[in-house]
Amino acid sequence: MTFASLGLIEPLLRSLDGLDYQTPTPVQAQAIPAVLKGRDLMAAAQTGTGKTAGFALPLLQRLTMEGPQVASNSVRALVLVPTRELAEQVQQSFQAYGQHLPLRSYAVYGGVSINPQMMKLRKGLDVLVATPGRLLDLYRQNAVKFAQLQCLVLDEADRMLDLGFARELDELFAALPKKRQTLLFSATFSEAIRALAREMLRDPLSIEVSPRNAAAKSVKQWLIPVDKKRKAELFLHLYRSKRWSQVLVFVKTRKGVDELEGELQRHGISADAIHGDKPQPTRLRALQRFKQGEVQVLVATDVAARGLDIDDLPLVVNFDLPIVAEDYVHRIGRTGRAGASGQAVSLVCADEVQHLAAIEALIQQVLQRIDEPDFIPDHRVPQTQAGGQVLKKPKKPKQKPLPAAGKGKVHLGSWFEEDDTPKAKAVRKVPSFAGKPARGGRKP
Ligand code: AMP
């Protein structure tokens, strides 16, 4: 199959030729003809499947072939995305694919000055890529009008709900013309996403390019059990002994990101970090340096790394397991792209066993455990099994004499010290779409 056979026009084919895209990916093969015909779309496709070109190419074609010239402060296609990084990346894709077309595209997001964005909108834009919060600010200030809107794309819709954008989305949707084409892309399909789809889409074509929630098959995944306090030491040991080249490392918290970055730098490893507390230019610069190979280790939180497009990344390390199981799938999607093989290793401590069980239930496989001889944990990570259960260990005979009644705590010889008992349950906090949104998690 070729891009020409999907009905794309010559200026787009020329761009694809220049980018050396030879064959459409499965999501492109299904999405492009349907979007060209004007159909709504509900696609289960994650980053790395070529989904961006799947919607950008036919939209650029439709915007070229039909509809009026864009009026001032108006937009003709709106792409909503969860993060600034993804906004930049999607906008760059539109620009690359549309380089031979007379269309204007631009990305707006928070964390940077709003004034240049207002200026840019004055002439009108054929394609606006936006995060919901900043778009709503612009709308409230009359900097953007939707009367000319032909098409709406919700990219990574699950993530937008996870980040607590439901209220902004509600308000924006109310302002959009009812007659329009709508495309919804999501890596996962919770009930909240299905409710969103029912409300937003008209007779959509459903596309599912990989089994839902299944992690990329070309990625070799395993875990190393380790005590929490020795994770940084283990990472350094692995980095050196395995002679890792470029590594993307995921850490749960911003503080944890900074600590690991500092630790690596103290050991002479060129490391940089991205998280929600860093200003946007700093994040983009770190990403650029990593992409160009100036930095060996990029330490990131999930949200900051969302939408990172790094080709042929050989290795992803989960320094901490994500609390939201779906994030595991997103993380390891950074490697093993486009048929290349990749590796994803997780450093797992006893505290994280519930997260591990949730991830294994989601990806429908039990991760292989490979012990690192000098790092066998004192607090063993309980065994898990398919289906997400944590196996309870039969009670050991008591090793120590019981203290006298009423004095001190009874030591039951369990796998955990008291403080290591897993507390957090790996549940996904998706706000009901039309309900009260959770705004807490905007800047992990
Ligand atoms: P996406 O899933 O949209 O984030 O795309 C993942 C990566 O695949 C990006 O680097 C794209 O430039 C690349 N890509 C998308 N479609 C194709 C294609 N048909 N042939 C080769 N590379 C592609």
GROMACS .gro file of C-alpha atoms and ligand atoms in nm:
model
  467
    1MET     CA    1   0.000   0.000   0.000
    2THR     CA    2   0.120   0.353  -0.075
    3PHE     CA    3   0.021   0.697   0.050
    4ALA     CA    4  -0.086   0.783  -0.307
    5SER     CA    5  -0.332   0.492  -0.305
    6LEU     CA    6  -0.498   0.641   0.004
    7GLY     CA    7  -0.598   0.941  -0.206
    8LEU     CA    8  -0.356   1.203  -0.074
    9ILE     CA    9  -0.277   1.503  -0.293
   10GLU     CA   10   0.061   1.569  -0.454
   11PRO     CA   11   0.195   1.840  -0.216
   12LEU     CA   12   0.144   1.602   0.078
   13LEU     CA   13   0.302   1.310  -0.109
   14ARG     CA   14   0.601   1.532  -0.181
   15SER     CA   15   0.643   1.610   0.191
   16LEU     CA   16   0.617   1.242   0.281
   17ASP     CA   17   0.874   1.159   0.019
   18GLY     CA   18   1.109   1.415   0.172
   19LEU     CA   19   1.054   1.261   0.517
   20ASP     CA   20   1.113   0.914   0.373
   21TYR     CA   21   0.778   0.777   0.488
   22GLN     CA   22   0.733   0.495   0.240
   23THR     CA   23   0.439   0.293   0.363
   24PRO     CA   24   0.139   0.401   0.569
   25THR     CA   25   0.127   0.251   0.919
   26PRO     CA   26  -0.191   0.052   1.005
   27VAL     CA   27  -0.355   0.348   1.180
   28GLN     CA   28  -0.276   0.571   0.883
   29ALA     CA   29  -0.410   0.315   0.634
   30GLN     CA   30  -0.743   0.309   0.818
   31ALA     CA   31  -0.772   0.670   0.933
   32ILE     CA   32  -0.666   0.863   0.622
   33PRO     CA   33  -0.943   0.747   0.380
   34ALA     CA   34  -1.211   0.779   0.649
   35VAL     CA   35  -1.108   1.130   0.753
   36LEU     CA   36  -1.085   1.238   0.389
   37LYS     CA   37  -1.448   1.128   0.349
   38GLY     CA   38  -1.544   1.345   0.645
   39ARG     CA   39  -1.618   1.066   0.894
   40ASP     CA   40  -1.579   1.096   1.268
   41LEU     CA   41  -1.319   0.868   1.419
   42MET     CA   42  -1.260   0.693   1.748
   43ALA     CA   43  -0.912   0.548   1.746
   44ALA     CA   44  -0.734   0.338   2.007
   45ALA     CA   45  -0.378   0.420   1.916
   46GLN     CA   46  -0.083   0.517   2.126
   47THR     CA   47   0.224   0.724   2.053
   48GLY     CA   48   0.456   0.546   1.814
   49THR     CA   49   0.182   0.411   1.587
   50GLY     CA   50   0.200   0.704   1.346
   51LYS     CA   51  -0.134   0.840   1.469
   52THR     CA   52  -0.030   1.205   1.426
   53ALA     CA   53   0.013   1.168   1.051
   54GLY     CA   54  -0.307   0.962   1.058
   55PHE     CA   55  -0.507   1.272   1.138
   56ALA     CA   56  -0.276   1.554   1.023
   57LEU     CA   57  -0.244   1.442   0.660
   58PRO     CA   58  -0.615   1.409   0.577
   59LEU     CA   59  -0.698   1.725   0.773
   60LEU     CA   60  -0.441   1.928   0.581
   61GLN     CA   61  -0.593   1.794   0.262
   62ARG     CA   62  -0.949   1.878   0.363
   63LEU     CA   63  -0.847   2.227   0.473
   64THR     CA   64  -0.682   2.279   0.135
   65MET     CA   65  -0.965   2.143  -0.073
   66GLU     CA   66  -1.271   2.278   0.108
   67GLY     CA   67  -1.392   2.554   0.331
   68PRO     CA   68  -1.345   2.929   0.334
   69GLN     CA   69  -1.028   3.132   0.377
   70VAL     CA   70  -0.964   3.172   0.744
   71ALA     CA   71  -1.095   3.495   0.902
   72SER     CA   72  -0.911   3.693   1.166
   73ASN     CA   73  -0.900   3.531   1.511
   74SER     CA   74  -1.060   3.222   1.364
   75VAL     CA   75  -0.943   2.863   1.342
   76ARG     CA   76  -1.052   2.594   1.099
   77ALA     CA   77  -0.907   2.285   1.268
   78LEU     CA   78  -0.845   2.256   1.639
   79VAL     CA   79  -0.625   1.986   1.791
   80LEU     CA   80  -0.649   1.955   2.169
   81VAL     CA   81  -0.357   1.785   2.342
   82PRO     CA   82  -0.270   1.729   2.710
   83THR     CA   83   0.080   1.879   2.733
   84ARG     CA   84   0.300   2.154   2.594
   85GLU     CA   85   0.552   1.906   2.462
   86LEU     CA   86   0.289   1.720   2.266
   87ALA     CA   87   0.148   2.051   2.140
   88GLU     CA   88   0.490   2.147   2.000
   89GLN     CA   89   0.542   1.806   1.852
   90VAL     CA   90   0.202   1.785   1.683
   91GLN     CA   91   0.244   2.138   1.548
   92GLN     CA   92   0.584   2.043   1.405
   93SER     CA   93   0.422   1.744   1.234
   94PHE     CA   94   0.156   1.968   1.076
   95GLN     CA   95   0.428   2.201   0.959
   96ALA     CA   96   0.640   1.922   0.814
   97TYR     CA   97   0.352   1.752   0.632
   98GLY     CA   98   0.200   2.081   0.515
   99GLN     CA   99   0.524   2.248   0.404
  100HIS     CA  100   0.406   2.268   0.040
  101LEU     CA  101   0.057   2.392   0.127
  102PRO     CA  102  -0.052   2.752   0.187
  103LEU     CA  103  -0.189   2.681   0.535
  104ARG     CA  104  -0.101   2.840   0.867
  105SER     CA  105  -0.059   2.636   1.185
  106TYR     CA  106   0.052   2.725   1.536
  107ALA     CA  107   0.063   2.579   1.888
  108VAL     CA  108  -0.058   2.749   2.208
  109TYR     CA  109  -0.002   2.624   2.562
  110GLY     CA  110   0.040   2.754   2.914
  111GLY     CA  111   0.362   2.839   3.097
  112VAL     CA  112   0.468   3.095   2.837
  113SER     CA  113   0.349   3.449   2.764
  114ILE     CA  114   0.000   3.471   2.615
  115ASN     CA  115   0.064   3.789   2.412
  116PRO     CA  116   0.258   3.641   2.120
  117GLN     CA  117  -0.013   3.377   2.096
  118MET     CA  118  -0.282   3.645   2.075
  119MET     CA  119  -0.084   3.824   1.804
  120LYS     CA  120  -0.048   3.505   1.605
  121LEU     CA  121  -0.421   3.437   1.626
  122ARG     CA  122  -0.511   3.781   1.489
  123LYS     CA  123  -0.460   3.677   1.127
  124GLY     CA  124  -0.645   3.352   1.187
  125LEU     CA  125  -0.504   3.001   1.173
  126ASP     CA  126  -0.596   2.700   0.962
  127VAL     CA  127  -0.470   2.465   1.232
  128LEU     CA  128  -0.445   2.547   1.600
  129VAL     CA  129  -0.286   2.293   1.834
  130ALA     CA  130  -0.366   2.376   2.196
  131THR     CA  131  -0.369   2.258   2.553
  132PRO     CA  132  -0.719   2.307   2.699
  133GLY     CA  133  -0.632   2.551   2.979
  134ARG     CA  134  -0.454   2.807   2.761
  135LEU     CA  135  -0.709   2.775   2.485
  136LEU     CA  136  -0.985   2.857   2.730
  137ASP     CA  137  -0.792   3.164   2.847
  138LEU     CA  138  -0.759   3.279   2.487
  139TYR     CA  139  -1.126   3.212   2.420
  140ARG     CA  140  -1.236   3.407   2.726
  141GLN     CA  141  -1.027   3.700   2.606
  142ASN     CA  142  -1.192   3.684   2.262
  143ALA     CA  143  -0.860   3.604   2.099
  144VAL     CA  144  -1.004   3.297   1.930
  145LYS     CA  145  -1.339   3.232   1.762
  146PHE     CA  146  -1.478   2.900   1.657
  147ALA     CA  147  -1.746   2.995   1.401
  148GLN     CA  148  -1.528   2.866   1.114
  149LEU     CA  149  -1.426   2.545   1.288
  150GLN     CA  150  -1.453   2.245   1.054
  151CYS     CA  151  -1.271   1.985   1.253
  152LEU     CA  152  -1.183   1.900   1.613
  153VAL     CA  153  -0.917   1.647   1.716
  154LEU     CA  154  -0.885   1.519   2.073
  155ASP     CA  155  -0.537   1.371   2.093
  156GLU     CA  156  -0.447   1.155   2.392
  157ALA     CA  157  -0.797   1.212   2.529
  158ASP     CA  158  -0.742   0.974   2.822
  159ARG     CA  159  -0.448   1.181   2.933
  160MET     CA  160  -0.644   1.504   2.915
  161LEU     CA  161  -0.900   1.359   3.155
  162ASP     CA  162  -0.627   1.217   3.380
  163LEU     CA  163  -0.477   1.563   3.405
  164GLY     CA  164  -0.805   1.708   3.519
  165PHE     CA  165  -0.899   1.900   3.206
  166ALA     CA  166  -1.261   1.779   3.203
  167ARG     CA  167  -1.407   2.116   3.306
  168GLU     CA  168  -1.205   2.310   3.048
  169LEU     CA  169  -1.310   2.059   2.783
  170ASP     CA  170  -1.677   2.096   2.879
  171GLU     CA  171  -1.659   2.472   2.849
  172LEU     CA  172  -1.472   2.460   2.518
  173PHE     CA  173  -1.705   2.203   2.364
  174ALA     CA  174  -2.003   2.422   2.446
  175ALA     CA  175  -1.843   2.697   2.236
  176LEU     CA  176  -1.779   2.482   1.926
  177PRO     CA  177  -2.015   2.458   1.628
  178LYS     CA  178  -2.220   2.137   1.639
  179LYS     CA  179  -2.165   2.071   1.269
  180ARG     CA  180  -1.805   1.961   1.245
  181GLN     CA  181  -1.586   1.655   1.206
  182THR     CA  182  -1.448   1.511   1.531
  183LEU     CA  183  -1.158   1.269   1.571
  184LEU     CA  184  -1.081   1.115   1.908
  185PHE     CA  185  -0.751   0.941   1.981
  186SER     CA  186  -0.683   0.768   2.308
  187ALA     CA  187  -0.438   0.503   2.422
  188THR     CA  188  -0.696   0.359   2.659
  189PHE     CA  189  -1.075   0.353   2.668
  190SER     CA  190  -1.215   0.395   3.017
  191GLU     CA  191  -1.586   0.452   3.075
  192ALA     CA  192  -1.514   0.828   3.097
  193ILE     CA  193  -1.359   0.825   2.750
  194ARG     CA  194  -1.649   0.624   2.611
  195ALA     CA  195  -1.891   0.877   2.759
  196LEU     CA  196  -1.690   1.153   2.595
  197ALA     CA  197  -1.700   0.967   2.264
  198ARG     CA  198  -2.077   0.914   2.286
  199GLU     CA  199  -2.130   1.284   2.340
  200MET     CA  200  -1.881   1.418   2.086
  201LEU     CA  201  -1.884   1.177   1.791
  202ARG     CA  202  -2.140   1.108   1.520
  203ASP     CA  203  -2.143   0.753   1.387
  204PRO     CA  204  -1.767   0.721   1.430
  205LEU     CA  205  -1.545   0.469   1.259
  206SER     CA  206  -1.368   0.272   1.533
  207ILE     CA  207  -1.004   0.190   1.477
  208GLU     CA  208  -0.793  -0.024   1.702
  209VAL     CA  209  -0.442  -0.076   1.580
  210SER     CA  210  -0.295  -0.277   1.861
  211PRO     CA  211  -0.473  -0.483   2.121
  212ARG     CA  212  -0.610  -0.240   2.373
  213ASN     CA  213  -0.373  -0.169   2.658
  214ALA     CA  214  -0.119  -0.417   2.527
  215ALA     CA  215   0.239  -0.301   2.559
  216ALA     CA  216   0.445  -0.284   2.240
  217LYS     CA  217   0.549  -0.636   2.149
  218SER     CA  218   0.897  -0.549   2.028
  219VAL     CA  219   1.000  -0.421   2.372
  220LYS     CA  220   1.180  -0.663   2.602
  221GLN     CA  221   1.054  -0.590   2.952
  222TRP     CA  222   1.182  -0.711   3.286
  223LEU     CA  223   1.223  -0.598   3.643
  224ILE     CA  224   1.496  -0.600   3.902
  225PRO     CA  225   1.383  -0.628   4.265
  226VAL     CA  226   1.571  -0.381   4.487
  227ASP     CA  227   1.535  -0.202   4.818
  228LYS     CA  228   1.398   0.149   4.778
  229LYS     CA  229   1.700   0.319   4.933
  230ARG     CA  230   1.940   0.144   4.694
  231LYS     CA  231   1.770   0.233   4.366
  232ALA     CA  232   2.011   0.514   4.273
  233GLU     CA  233   2.308   0.293   4.353
  234LEU     CA  234   2.163   0.012   4.141
  235PHE     CA  235   2.098   0.250   3.853
  236LEU     CA  236   2.459   0.370   3.860
  237HIS     CA  237   2.583   0.012   3.877
  238LEU     CA  238   2.371  -0.093   3.578
  239TYR     CA  239   2.456   0.218   3.379
  240ARG     CA  240   2.826   0.145   3.413
  241SER     CA  241   2.837  -0.234   3.404
  242LYS     CA  242   2.594  -0.266   3.111
  243ARG     CA  243   2.758   0.027   2.930
  244TRP     CA  244   2.422   0.186   2.861
  245SER     CA  245   2.426   0.459   2.601
  246GLN     CA  246   2.116   0.678   2.596
  247VAL     CA  247   1.864   0.617   2.869
  248LEU     CA  248   1.530   0.777   2.945
  249VAL     CA  249   1.456   0.733   3.315
  250PHE     CA  250   1.113   0.778   3.468
  251VAL     CA  251   1.083   0.891   3.827
  252LYS     CA  252   0.755   0.941   4.012
  253THR     CA  253   0.801   1.284   4.167
  254ARG     CA  254   0.968   1.612   4.073
  255LYS     CA  255   1.180   1.591   4.387
  256GLY     CA  256   1.289   1.241   4.293
  257VAL     CA  257   1.380   1.361   3.943
  258ASP     CA  258   1.601   1.637   4.083
  259GLU     CA  259   1.766   1.403   4.332
  260LEU     CA  260   1.854   1.143   4.071
  261GLU     CA  261   1.978   1.405   3.827
  262GLY     CA  262   2.206   1.547   4.101
  263GLU     CA  263   2.331   1.203   4.198
  264LEU     CA  264   2.417   1.114   3.837
  265GLN     CA  265   2.595   1.444   3.782
  266ARG     CA  266   2.797   1.394   4.101
  267HIS     CA  267   2.915   1.067   3.948
  268GLY     CA  268   3.022   1.238   3.628
  269ILE     CA  269   2.732   1.120   3.412
  270SER     CA  270   2.586   1.378   3.178
  271ALA     CA  271   2.224   1.395   3.288
  272ASP     CA  272   1.942   1.641   3.243
  273ALA     CA  273   1.590   1.648   3.380
  274ILE     CA  274   1.242   1.753   3.279
  275HIS     CA  275   0.941   1.798   3.504
  276GLY     CA  276   0.648   2.030   3.547
  277ASP     CA  277   0.832   2.278   3.772
  278LYS     CA  278   1.090   2.359   3.507
  279PRO     CA  279   1.016   2.648   3.274
  280GLN     CA  280   0.916   2.550   2.925
  281PRO     CA  281   1.235   2.671   2.749
  282THR     CA  282   1.445   2.466   2.994
  283ARG     CA  283   1.238   2.156   2.925
  284LEU     CA  284   1.263   2.200   2.550
  285ARG     CA  285   1.637   2.258   2.573
  286ALA     CA  286   1.687   1.943   2.783
  287LEU     CA  287   1.486   1.743   2.532
  288GLN     CA  288   1.685   1.888   2.244
  289ARG     CA  289   2.018   1.809   2.411
  290PHE     CA  290   1.907   1.454   2.477
  291LYS     CA  291   1.789   1.409   2.119
  292GLN     CA  292   2.118   1.540   1.989
  293GLY     CA  293   2.314   1.300   2.209
  294GLU     CA  294   2.477   1.571   2.423
  295VAL     CA  295   2.313   1.422   2.731
  296GLN     CA  296   2.326   1.052   2.810
  297VAL     CA  297   2.053   1.027   3.072
  298LEU     CA  298   1.726   1.217   3.066
  299VAL     CA  299   1.533   1.192   3.391
  300ALA     CA  300   1.163   1.272   3.361
  301THR     CA  301   0.821   1.256   3.521
  302ASP     CA  302   0.536   1.107   3.322
  303VAL     CA  303   0.363   1.430   3.235
  304ALA     CA  304   0.680   1.610   3.131
  305ALA     CA  305   0.778   1.320   2.908
  306ARG     CA  306   0.436   1.287   2.752
  307GLY     CA  307   0.455   1.287   2.375
  308LEU     CA  308   0.834   1.279   2.363
  309ASP     CA  309   0.926   1.167   2.019
  310ILE     CA  310   1.268   1.009   2.028
  311ASP     CA  311   1.343   0.757   1.757
  312ASP     CA  312   1.534   0.438   1.820
  313LEU     CA  313   1.569   0.491   2.192
  314PRO     CA  314   1.724   0.163   2.303
  315LEU     CA  315   1.629   0.173   2.669
  316VAL     CA  316   1.370   0.306   2.910
  317VAL     CA  317   1.426   0.267   3.284
  318ASN     CA  318   1.140   0.285   3.531
  319PHE     CA  319   1.327   0.407   3.836
  320ASP     CA  320   0.985   0.415   4.004
  321LEU     CA  321   0.678   0.235   3.878
  322PRO     CA  322   0.399   0.470   3.775
  323ILE     CA  323   0.096   0.497   4.003
  324VAL     CA  324  -0.137   0.494   3.704
  325ALA     CA  325  -0.084   0.162   3.529
  326GLU     CA  326  -0.152   0.302   3.182
  327ASP     CA  327   0.150   0.529   3.220
  328TYR     CA  328   0.367   0.218   3.211
  329VAL     CA  329   0.245   0.149   2.858
  330HIS     CA  330   0.314   0.510   2.758
  331ARG     CA  331   0.659   0.499   2.910
  332ILE     CA  332   0.775   0.188   2.736
  333GLY     CA  333   0.623   0.318   2.413
  334ARG     CA  334   0.930   0.545   2.402
  335THR     CA  335   1.140   0.251   2.294
  336GLY     CA  336   1.097  -0.022   2.037
  337ARG     CA  337   0.926   0.212   1.794
  338ALA     CA  338   0.856   0.149   1.429
  339GLY     CA  339   0.977  -0.208   1.444
  340ALA     CA  340   1.306  -0.132   1.626
  341SER     CA  341   1.366  -0.351   1.928
  342GLY     CA  342   1.385  -0.184   2.267
  343GLN     CA  343   1.427  -0.265   2.631
  344ALA     CA  344   1.237  -0.148   2.936
  345VAL     CA  345   1.366  -0.230   3.282
  346SER     CA  346   1.186  -0.146   3.606
  347LEU     CA  347   1.360  -0.112   3.943
  348VAL     CA  348   1.092  -0.237   4.178
  349CYS     CA  349   1.085  -0.222   4.558
  350ALA     CA  350   0.846  -0.396   4.796
  351ASP     CA  351   0.635  -0.081   4.837
  352GLU     CA  352   0.547  -0.091   4.471
  353VAL     CA  353   0.403  -0.441   4.451
  354GLN     CA  354   0.046  -0.318   4.412
  355HIS     CA  355   0.148  -0.091   4.126
  356LEU     CA  356   0.332  -0.384   3.972
  357ALA     CA  357   0.025  -0.606   4.000
  358ALA     CA  358  -0.193  -0.340   3.836
  359ILE     CA  359   0.054  -0.300   3.549
  360GLU     CA  360   0.077  -0.672   3.495
  361ALA     CA  361  -0.300  -0.701   3.491
  362LEU     CA  362  -0.317  -0.425   3.230
  363ILE     CA  363  -0.048  -0.562   2.998
  364GLN     CA  364  -0.166  -0.915   3.061
  365GLN     CA  365   0.174  -1.052   3.138
  366VAL     CA  366   0.384  -1.109   3.448
  367LEU     CA  367   0.713  -0.925   3.411
  368GLN     CA  368   1.020  -1.141   3.425
  369ARG     CA  369   1.232  -1.086   3.737
  370ILE     CA  370   1.607  -1.078   3.704
  371ASP     CA  371   1.799  -1.043   4.029
  372GLU     CA  372   2.111  -0.831   4.039
  373PRO     CA  373   2.345  -1.030   4.266
  374ASP     CA  374   2.474  -0.746   4.484
  375PHE     CA  375   2.132  -0.583   4.515
  376ILE     CA  376   1.903  -0.860   4.640
  377PRO     CA  377   1.657  -0.664   4.853
  378ASP     CA  378   1.617  -0.710   5.227
  379HIS     CA  379   1.247  -0.638   5.180
  380ARG     CA  380   1.145  -0.893   4.923
  381VAL     CA  381   0.903  -0.794   4.651
  382PRO     CA  382   0.610  -1.038   4.684
  383GLN     CA  383   0.539  -1.258   4.384
  384THR     CA  384   0.258  -1.153   4.157
  385GLN     CA  385   0.057  -1.358   3.913
  386ALA     CA  386  -0.138  -1.308   3.592
  387GLY     CA  387  -0.458  -1.119   3.661
  388GLY     CA  388  -0.294  -0.875   3.896
  389GLN     CA  389  -0.295  -1.070   4.221
  390VAL     CA  390  -0.020  -1.037   4.476
  391LEU     CA  391   0.053  -1.378   4.622
  392LYS     CA  392   0.036  -1.386   4.995
  393LYS     CA  393   0.324  -1.570   5.147
  394PRO     CA  394   0.225  -1.840   5.393
  395LYS     CA  395   0.303  -1.725   5.742
  396LYS     CA  396   0.651  -1.815   5.851
  397PRO     CA  397   0.709  -1.970   6.186
  398LYS     CA  398   0.797  -1.692   6.422
  399GLN     CA  399   1.168  -1.629   6.433
  400LYS     CA  400   1.197  -1.422   6.744
  401PRO     CA  401   1.051  -1.481   7.086
  402LEU     CA  402   0.741  -1.269   7.139
  403PRO     CA  403   0.790  -0.969   7.360
  404ALA     CA  404   0.599  -0.968   7.684
  405ALA     CA  405   0.229  -0.895   7.633
  406GLY     CA  406   0.159  -0.524   7.593
  407LYS     CA  407   0.523  -0.435   7.540
  408GLY     CA  408   0.628  -0.334   7.191
  409LYS     CA  409   0.505  -0.473   6.858
  410VAL     CA  410   0.475  -0.833   6.761
  411HIS     CA  411   0.711  -0.927   6.477
  412LEU     CA  412   0.531  -1.172   6.254
  413GLY     CA  413   0.818  -1.242   6.020
  414SER     CA  414   0.617  -1.094   5.731
  415TRP     CA  415   0.775  -0.976   5.410
  416PHE     CA  416   0.742  -0.614   5.506
  417GLU     CA  417   0.867  -0.398   5.779
  418GLU     CA  418   0.573  -0.195   5.901
  419ASP     CA  419   0.666   0.107   5.696
  420ASP     CA  420   0.714  -0.092   5.381
  421THR     CA  421   0.363  -0.229   5.367
  422PRO     CA  422   0.212  -0.113   5.039
  423LYS     CA  423  -0.051   0.145   5.109
  424ALA     CA  424  -0.140   0.309   4.783
  425LYS     CA  425  -0.370   0.120   4.556
  426ALA     CA  426  -0.300   0.153   4.186
  427VAL     CA  427  -0.636   0.289   4.089
  428ARG     CA  428  -0.684   0.524   3.805
  429LYS     CA  429  -0.840   0.854   3.902
  430VAL     CA  430  -1.039   0.953   3.599
  431PRO     CA  431  -1.286   1.227   3.670
  432SER     CA  432  -1.627   1.158   3.528
  433PHE     CA  433  -1.634   1.354   3.210
  434ALA     CA  434  -1.919   1.587   3.288
  435GLY     CA  435  -1.873   1.567   3.661
  436LYS     CA  436  -1.642   1.745   3.897
  437PRO     CA  437  -1.293   1.731   3.758
  438ALA     CA  438  -0.982   1.672   3.964
  439ARG     CA  439  -0.740   1.953   3.901
  440GLY     CA  440  -0.472   1.834   4.135
  441GLY     CA  441  -0.244   1.653   3.895
  442ARG     CA  442  -0.167   1.921   3.639
  443LYS     CA  443   0.204   1.952   3.703
  444PRO     CA  444   0.363   1.630   3.815
  445AMP     P1  445   0.335   0.916   1.631
  445AMP     O1  446   0.273   0.785   1.670
  445AMP     O2  447   0.241   1.000   1.553
  445AMP     O3  448   0.393   0.987   1.750
  445AMP     O4  449   0.458   0.884   1.531
  445AMP     C1  450   0.570   0.812   1.570
  445AMP     C2  451   0.690   0.831   1.481
  445AMP     O5  452   0.675   0.759   1.358
  445AMP     C3  453   0.718   0.976   1.440
  445AMP     O6  454   0.857   0.997   1.453
  445AMP     C4  455   0.679   0.983   1.294
  445AMP     O7  456   0.758   1.079   1.226
  445AMP     C5  457   0.707   0.843   1.247
  445AMP     N1  458   0.617   0.799   1.138
  445AMP     C6  459   0.484   0.817   1.132
  445AMP     N2  460   0.433   0.759   1.022
  445AMP     C7  461   0.537   0.703   0.956
  445AMP     C8  462   0.546   0.628   0.834
  445AMP     N3  463   0.440   0.598   0.760
  445AMP     N4  464   0.669   0.587   0.795
  445AMP     C9  465   0.778   0.615   0.871
  445AMP     N5  466   0.775   0.685   0.988
  445AMP    C10  467   0.656   0.729   1.030
   0.00000   0.00000   0.00000
